[in-house]
Each structure stands twice: as structure tokens, then as C-alpha cells.
Amino acid sequence: MQSLAVTQVSQGRREMGSIRKRNGKYQAQVRRDGVPAISKTFHAKKDAIVWVRGLEARIDAGEVNITAPKLVTLRDILVRYAAEITPQKKGREQESRRINRLLRDPIADFKLSRLNSAAIATFRDRRVLDGLRAAQIDMGIVRNSIKIASQEWGVTMPKNPVDGVRVPNGIKQRDRRLLPGEYEALQEAALQCKNPFIWKIVRFAIATGMRRSEILSLHWRNVDLEVRVVTLPDTKNGTSREVPLSAHALGILTLLIKDKGKVFPVTDYSIRHGWDRLVKRAGIKDLRFHDLRREAVSRFFEMGLSIAEVSLISGHKDPRMLFRYTKLNAVDVAQKIC
């Protein structure tokens, strides 16, 4: 092996490009603070010098993605994040929809070298128009995707641009329950629905406090009609849960066709859109499907169930989180303490 001869290409800077001669070839390497070292071998020394100078010029111009050239824009990162990271999450369907929306936003086409806090702040202000919660969640996705890209995919950025931006707050805690007459309005509107399961699922949600995803993933093998209990093997909290069935919930299940498949053989898409049409037909404003879970939890407390009993049904581990889903009627409480 020949002795190494080093040629310094850049002078007067902390970073340095170097060329080493080894076995008749020239191994060029560029080291720069904040950028992983990158090297390449050439047959001719002049080609090595040109490569080193060109690479340093790219770094000086602000290009941060030297070691992973295929990830040039935020879009590139989000697409890979959606393919590799999102499928591992419980809420993968919801996050996939959000990422698809992000890919239609102008922020997705920003080159990583130009993606700074000012660009993220402009994006935040645009998303706030669709709701504070939407802006919070989308900023979280962007932040985490850049973090993963920096830690695992060879993308180098001086800092995560989302970290320097104020996250919108001031979100009012949602306490929406069914108002007088709304249940009847939904029931009347359901008569016009072509989806035969939408009203059954709405009633079942109110009777059990189960999430939409839990209801739609429920299989008959996890239903025991004799002891009046359904088992949810995989919930949002990552643990299994047994939900006792009221006489009303049991009555809904007994009317369904029992086989080896799902209790409610419909897609999340059909129920989401079926719900939107149902609420619109009923003339009801600002009512979400998840509000039915709050309605159910509140009814459980109004029945006189204890916190421990309600948490058994709903699956809440922290009583403070349980209270967020609860809106009791002050008139009913006043009658109990008179």
C-alpha cells in the first residue's frame, strides 16, 4: 500500500476537503460541521478536486441533504414517512388522510434548504383557518417527519424548523352533547339513509361509549351475548378492554346477522360520510360522531355508576381524561342534593 498523500482543497475554514492517494486511486472526502462526512474515489486527481469543490459549493449554498439526495423537499420526507412510519400507528388511517392533505399544501414543495421557521409560521397561520386542532396536529406531523428524517434517513438540517414556531393554543375544551330533540331528529333522518347500519351504529355508540374505530373493528368472535360482554383486543390505549352491554346495546346486536366476520360489516369511509349526511338531514349543527362517546359517558354517570365503573366501560386510565368526556346536567345534580 502506498503512503497517503493529503491535499487540502479548502483553506482558512474549519471544514476541509481532503484527497488521499491509495492504491493508485484518489479518495476524496469532505468534512463539514453539521454535515456527515462524505467521500468518493476517483481515478484522476483533477476529478477528485472538482468533486470536492463542487460539494463544498453546494453546502455553502445551503443544501442540507447531501447524504440523501433523493429527499430534497418536505414532500419527499412526508411520502416516505407515510409509507414507513404511519402504518405502524394505531391512528394510521386518520394520519394518512392528514398527510394526503399536507401533500396538497404549498408547504410540501419547499426544498429542505429553504424550509425555515418563517415558512412553517405561514403554514400554521393558513391551517389555523381550518381550526386550531387541525393546525396543531399537522405541525406535529411535520415536526416528527423531519425528526425521523434527521435521525434515521441521513437528512441533515441545522435544526427542526417547527421547533422555533409557536404552536397555536387557546383551544376550548369540547363539551358537546345531544341537545333536547336532537336524538329524535337523527332517528327521523336515519329513515332516509340508504346505509342500513348507520343508525344502528349511532345507537350502539351511545349505548356503549365505544369509539367508531372500536365499533367497526368488532368481530362476532369477541361478542358474548350470554354474559353480555364484548371484548376489544386492541384499543387506542394499546390494551384490551371488556365492555359490558346494556339491555339496549344487547337488543341492537340481537337484530344483526351473526357470522364469523365483523359485527358491522361496513367501512370507516361509508360511516364517516353516512354520519355527515345524517347530521345534515337532521338539521343539526356542530355535532361530531366522537361527541356520542361523551354523551354515553355522561349518561353512565347520570345512571349513578361510579368513576371506576365508567372507566371500566370507556377504557380511560386517568380520571382527569374521563372528566373531559363528561358533561353532567346541573339540574339533575341539584335534584340529588336537595
PDB file of N, CA and C in Angstrom, residues 93-142:
ATOM      1  N   GLU A  93     -55.009   5.363   9.718  1.00  0.00           N
ATOM      2  CA  GLU A  93     -55.943   5.822   8.697  1.00  0.00           C
ATOM      3  C   GLU A  93     -56.139   7.331   8.777  1.00  0.00           C
ATOM      4  N   GLN A  94     -56.309   7.834   9.997  1.00  0.00           N
ATOM      5  CA  GLN A  94     -56.500   9.269  10.173  1.00  0.00           C
ATOM      6  C   GLN A  94     -55.243  10.033   9.772  1.00  0.00           C
ATOM      7  N   GLU A  95     -54.068   9.522  10.168  1.00  0.00           N
ATOM      8  CA  GLU A  95     -52.835  10.228   9.827  1.00  0.00           C
ATOM      9  C   GLU A  95     -52.575  10.187   8.325  1.00  0.00           C
ATOM     10  N   SER A  96     -52.918   9.096   7.675  1.00  0.00           N
ATOM     11  CA  SER A  96     -52.747   9.010   6.222  1.00  0.00           C
ATOM     12  C   SER A  96     -53.571  10.082   5.528  1.00  0.00           C
ATOM     13  N   ARG A  97     -54.792  10.284   6.003  1.00  0.00           N
ATOM     14  CA  ARG A  97     -55.638  11.325   5.401  1.00  0.00           C
ATOM     15  C   ARG A  97     -55.033  12.702   5.617  1.00  0.00           C
ATOM     16  N   ARG A  98     -54.482  12.921   6.803  1.00  0.00           N
ATOM     17  CA  ARG A  98     -53.880  14.227   7.084  1.00  0.00           C
ATOM     18  C   ARG A  98     -52.637  14.466   6.231  1.00  0.00           C
ATOM     19  N   ILE A  99     -51.832  13.425   6.053  1.00  0.00           N
ATOM     20  CA  ILE A  99     -50.627  13.583   5.232  1.00  0.00           C
ATOM     21  C   ILE A  99     -51.021  13.843   3.778  1.00  0.00           C
ATOM     22  N   ASN A 100     -52.040  13.178   3.298  1.00  0.00           N
ATOM     23  CA  ASN A 100     -52.500  13.429   1.928  1.00  0.00           C
ATOM     24  C   ASN A 100     -52.927  14.884   1.755  1.00  0.00           C
ATOM     25  N   ARG A 101     -53.530  15.434   2.796  1.00  0.00           N
ATOM     26  CA  ARG A 101     -53.904  16.837   2.724  1.00  0.00           C
ATOM     27  C   ARG A 101     -52.660  17.721   2.748  1.00  0.00           C
ATOM     28  N   LEU A 102     -51.693  17.368   3.590  1.00  0.00           N
ATOM     29  CA  LEU A 102     -50.444  18.129   3.653  1.00  0.00           C
ATOM     30  C   LEU A 102     -49.730  18.143   2.299  1.00  0.00           C
ATOM     31  N   LEU A 103     -49.814  17.042   1.590  1.00  0.00           N
ATOM     32  CA  LEU A 103     -49.144  16.957   0.294  1.00  0.00           C
ATOM     33  C   LEU A 103     -49.782  17.889  -0.737  1.00  0.00           C
ATOM     34  N   ARG A 104     -51.004  18.335  -0.478  1.00  0.00           N
ATOM     35  CA  ARG A 104     -51.661  19.288  -1.377  1.00  0.00           C
ATOM     36  C   ARG A 104     -51.404  20.733  -0.972  1.00  0.00           C
ATOM     37  N   ASP A 105     -50.764  20.917   0.180  1.00  0.00           N
ATOM     38  CA  ASP A 105     -50.474  22.262   0.676  1.00  0.00           C
ATOM     39  C   ASP A 105     -49.150  22.760   0.084  1.00  0.00           C
ATOM     40  N   PRO A 106     -49.025  24.062  -0.171  1.00  0.00           N
ATOM     41  CA  PRO A 106     -47.776  24.613  -0.733  1.00  0.00           C
ATOM     42  C   PRO A 106     -46.536  24.295   0.097  1.00  0.00           C
ATOM     43  N   ILE A 107     -46.687  24.058   1.402  1.00  0.00           N
ATOM     44  CA  ILE A 107     -45.527  23.788   2.252  1.00  0.00           C
ATOM     45  C   ILE A 107     -44.793  22.529   1.807  1.00  0.00           C
ATOM     46  N   ALA A 108     -45.511  21.589   1.187  1.00  0.00           N
ATOM     47  CA  ALA A 108     -44.908  20.314   0.801  1.00  0.00           C
ATOM     48  C   ALA A 108     -43.828  20.481  -0.257  1.00  0.00           C
ATOM     49  N   ASP A 109     -43.933  21.522  -1.073  1.00  0.00           N
ATOM     50  CA  ASP A 109     -42.980  21.703  -2.170  1.00  0.00           C
ATOM     51  C   ASP A 109     -41.767  22.549  -1.787  1.00  0.00           C
ATOM     52  N   PHE A 110     -41.668  22.931  -0.510  1.00  0.00           N
ATOM     53  CA  PHE A 110     -40.492  23.667  -0.055  1.00  0.00           C
ATOM     54  C   PHE A 110     -39.278  22.752  -0.059  1.00  0.00           C
ATOM     55  N   LYS A 111     -38.182  23.222  -0.640  1.00  0.00           N
ATOM     56  CA  LYS A 111     -36.925  22.490  -0.525  1.00  0.00           C
ATOM     57  C   LYS A 111     -36.460  22.552   0.922  1.00  0.00           C
ATOM     58  N   LEU A 112     -35.815  21.501   1.382  1.00  0.00           N
ATOM     59  CA  LEU A 112     -35.389  21.456   2.783  1.00  0.00           C
ATOM     60  C   LEU A 112     -34.428  22.592   3.103  1.00  0.00           C
ATOM     61  N   SER A 113     -33.654  23.030   2.118  1.00  0.00           N
ATOM     62  CA  SER A 113     -32.704  24.121   2.341  1.00  0.00           C
ATOM     63  C   SER A 113     -33.410  25.448   2.580  1.00  0.00           C
ATOM     64  N   ARG A 114     -34.686  25.547   2.168  1.00  0.00           N
ATOM     65  CA  ARG A 114     -35.441  26.796   2.332  1.00  0.00           C
ATOM     66  C   ARG A 114     -36.544  26.664   3.376  1.00  0.00           C
ATOM     67  N   LEU A 115     -36.658  25.495   3.964  1.00  0.00           N
ATOM     68  CA  LEU A 115     -37.717  25.262   4.950  1.00  0.00           C
ATOM     69  C   LEU A 115     -37.273  25.798   6.306  1.00  0.00           C
ATOM     70  N   ASN A 116     -37.682  27.014   6.617  1.00  0.00           N
ATOM     71  CA  ASN A 116     -37.288  27.647   7.876  1.00  0.00           C
ATOM     72  C   ASN A 116     -38.521  27.942   8.726  1.00  0.00           C
ATOM     73  N   SER A 117     -38.287  28.549   9.871  1.00  0.00           N
ATOM     74  CA  SER A 117     -39.383  28.828  10.799  1.00  0.00           C
ATOM     75  C   SER A 117     -40.413  29.780  10.204  1.00  0.00           C
ATOM     76  N   ALA A 118     -39.962  30.720   9.374  1.00  0.00           N
ATOM     77  CA  ALA A 118     -40.896  31.662   8.758  1.00  0.00           C
ATOM     78  C   ALA A 118     -41.869  30.928   7.841  1.00  0.00           C
ATOM     79  N   ALA A 119     -41.369  29.959   7.081  1.00  0.00           N
ATOM     80  CA  ALA A 119     -42.239  29.183   6.195  1.00  0.00           C
ATOM     81  C   ALA A 119     -43.238  28.356   6.994  1.00  0.00           C
ATOM     82  N   ILE A 120     -42.773  27.779   8.108  1.00  0.00           N
ATOM     83  CA  ILE A 120     -43.666  26.980   8.960  1.00  0.00           C
ATOM     84  C   ILE A 120     -44.724  27.870   9.605  1.00  0.00           C
ATOM     85  N   ALA A 121     -44.341  29.084  10.015  1.00  0.00           N
ATOM     86  CA  ALA A 121     -45.294  30.006  10.637  1.00  0.00           C
ATOM     87  C   ALA A 121     -46.388  30.396   9.646  1.00  0.00           C
ATOM     88  N   THR A 122     -46.009  30.617   8.392  1.00  0.00           N
ATOM     89  CA  THR A 122     -47.003  30.935   7.363  1.00  0.00           C
ATOM     90  C   THR A 122     -47.954  29.765   7.161  1.00  0.00           C
ATOM     91  N   PHE A 123     -47.402  28.558   7.151  1.00  0.00           N
ATOM     92  CA  PHE A 123     -48.220  27.350   7.037  1.00  0.00           C
ATOM     93  C   PHE A 123     -49.174  27.242   8.220  1.00  0.00           C
ATOM     94  N   ARG A 124     -48.667  27.502   9.421  1.00  0.00           N
ATOM     95  CA  ARG A 124     -49.510  27.434  10.628  1.00  0.00           C
ATOM     96  C   ARG A 124     -50.693  28.392  10.526  1.00  0.00           C
ATOM     97  N   ASP A 125     -50.426  29.623  10.127  1.00  0.00           N
ATOM     98  CA  ASP A 125     -51.494  30.622  10.039  1.00  0.00           C
ATOM     99  C   ASP A 125     -52.538  30.224   8.997  1.00  0.00           C
ATOM    100  N   ARG A 126     -52.102  29.543   7.962  1.00  0.00           N
ATOM    101  CA  ARG A 126     -53.031  29.083   6.935  1.00  0.00           C
ATOM    102  C   ARG A 126     -53.899  27.937   7.471  1.00  0.00           C
ATOM    103  N   ARG A 127     -53.300  27.035   8.237  1.00  0.00           N
ATOM    104  CA  ARG A 127     -54.036  25.885   8.763  1.00  0.00           C
ATOM    105  C   ARG A 127     -54.975  26.276   9.900  1.00  0.00           C
ATOM    106  N   VAL A 128     -54.632  27.317  10.640  1.00  0.00           N
ATOM    107  CA  VAL A 128     -55.491  27.749  11.744  1.00  0.00           C
ATOM    108  C   VAL A 128     -56.874  28.128  11.238  1.00  0.00           C
ATOM    109  N   LEU A 129     -56.956  28.560   9.988  1.00  0.00           N
ATOM    110  CA  LEU A 129     -58.250  28.936   9.419  1.00  0.00           C
ATOM    111  C   LEU A 129     -59.205  27.750   9.385  1.00  0.00           C
ATOM    112  N   ASP A 130     -58.650  26.526   9.375  1.00  0.00           N
ATOM    113  CA  ASP A 130     -59.471  25.312   9.391  1.00  0.00           C
ATOM    114  C   ASP A 130     -59.649  24.757  10.797  1.00  0.00           C
ATOM    115  N   GLY A 131     -59.095  25.468  11.781  1.00  0.00           N
ATOM    116  CA  GLY A 131     -59.244  25.031  13.172  1.00  0.00           C
ATOM    117  C   GLY A 131     -57.906  24.916  13.877  1.00  0.00           C
ATOM    118  N   LEU A 132     -57.901  25.281  15.155  1.00  0.00           N
ATOM    119  CA  LEU A 132     -56.659  25.221  15.937  1.00  0.00           C
ATOM    120  C   LEU A 132     -56.154  23.796  16.079  1.00  0.00           C
ATOM    121  N   ARG A 133     -57.068  22.876  16.289  1.00  0.00           N
ATOM    122  CA  ARG A 133     -56.659  21.483  16.466  1.00  0.00           C
ATOM    123  C   ARG A 133     -56.024  20.935  15.195  1.00  0.00           C
ATOM    124  N   ALA A 134     -56.585  21.297  14.056  1.00  0.00           N
ATOM    125  CA  ALA A 134     -56.024  20.849  12.779  1.00  0.00           C
ATOM    126  C   ALA A 134     -54.598  21.365  12.611  1.00  0.00           C
ATOM    127  N   ALA A 135     -54.382  22.630  12.976  1.00  0.00           N
ATOM    128  CA  ALA A 135     -53.045  23.211  12.874  1.00  0.00           C
ATOM    129  C   ALA A 135     -52.076  22.514  13.816  1.00  0.00           C
ATOM    130  N   GLN A 136     -52.508  22.223  15.021  1.00  0.00           N
ATOM    131  CA  GLN A 136     -51.653  21.537  15.991  1.00  0.00           C
ATOM    132  C   GLN A 136     -51.220  20.166  15.490  1.00  0.00           C
ATOM    133  N   ILE A 137     -52.172  19.392  15.014  1.00  0.00           N
ATOM    134  CA  ILE A 137     -51.866  18.027  14.576  1.00  0.00           C
ATOM    135  C   ILE A 137     -50.953  18.039  13.357  1.00  0.00           C
ATOM    136  N   ASP A 138     -51.235  18.907  12.390  1.00  0.00           N
ATOM    137  CA  ASP A 138     -50.419  18.952  11.179  1.00  0.00           C
ATOM    138  C   ASP A 138     -48.991  19.408  11.477  1.00  0.00           C
ATOM    139  N   MET A 139     -48.849  20.365  12.376  1.00  0.00           N
ATOM    140  CA  MET A 139     -47.499  20.800  12.759  1.00  0.00           C
ATOM    141  C   MET A 139     -46.758  19.667  13.453  1.00  0.00           C
ATOM    142  N   GLY A 140     -47.487  18.860  14.226  1.00  0.00           N
ATOM    143  CA  GLY A 140     -46.860  17.715  14.883  1.00  0.00           C
ATOM    144  C   GLY A 140     -46.360  16.693  13.881  1.00  0.00           C
ATOM    145  N   ILE A 141     -47.143  16.464  12.816  1.00  0.00           N
ATOM    146  CA  ILE A 141     -46.727  15.513  11.781  1.00  0.00           C
ATOM    147  C   ILE A 141     -45.476  16.014  11.070  1.00  0.00           C
ATOM    148  N   VAL A 142     -45.468  17.300  10.723  1.00  0.00           N
ATOM    149  CA  VAL A 142     -44.298  17.868  10.041  1.00  0.00           C
ATOM    150  C   VAL A 142     -43.067  17.783  10.939  1.00  0.00           C
TER     151      VAL A 142
END
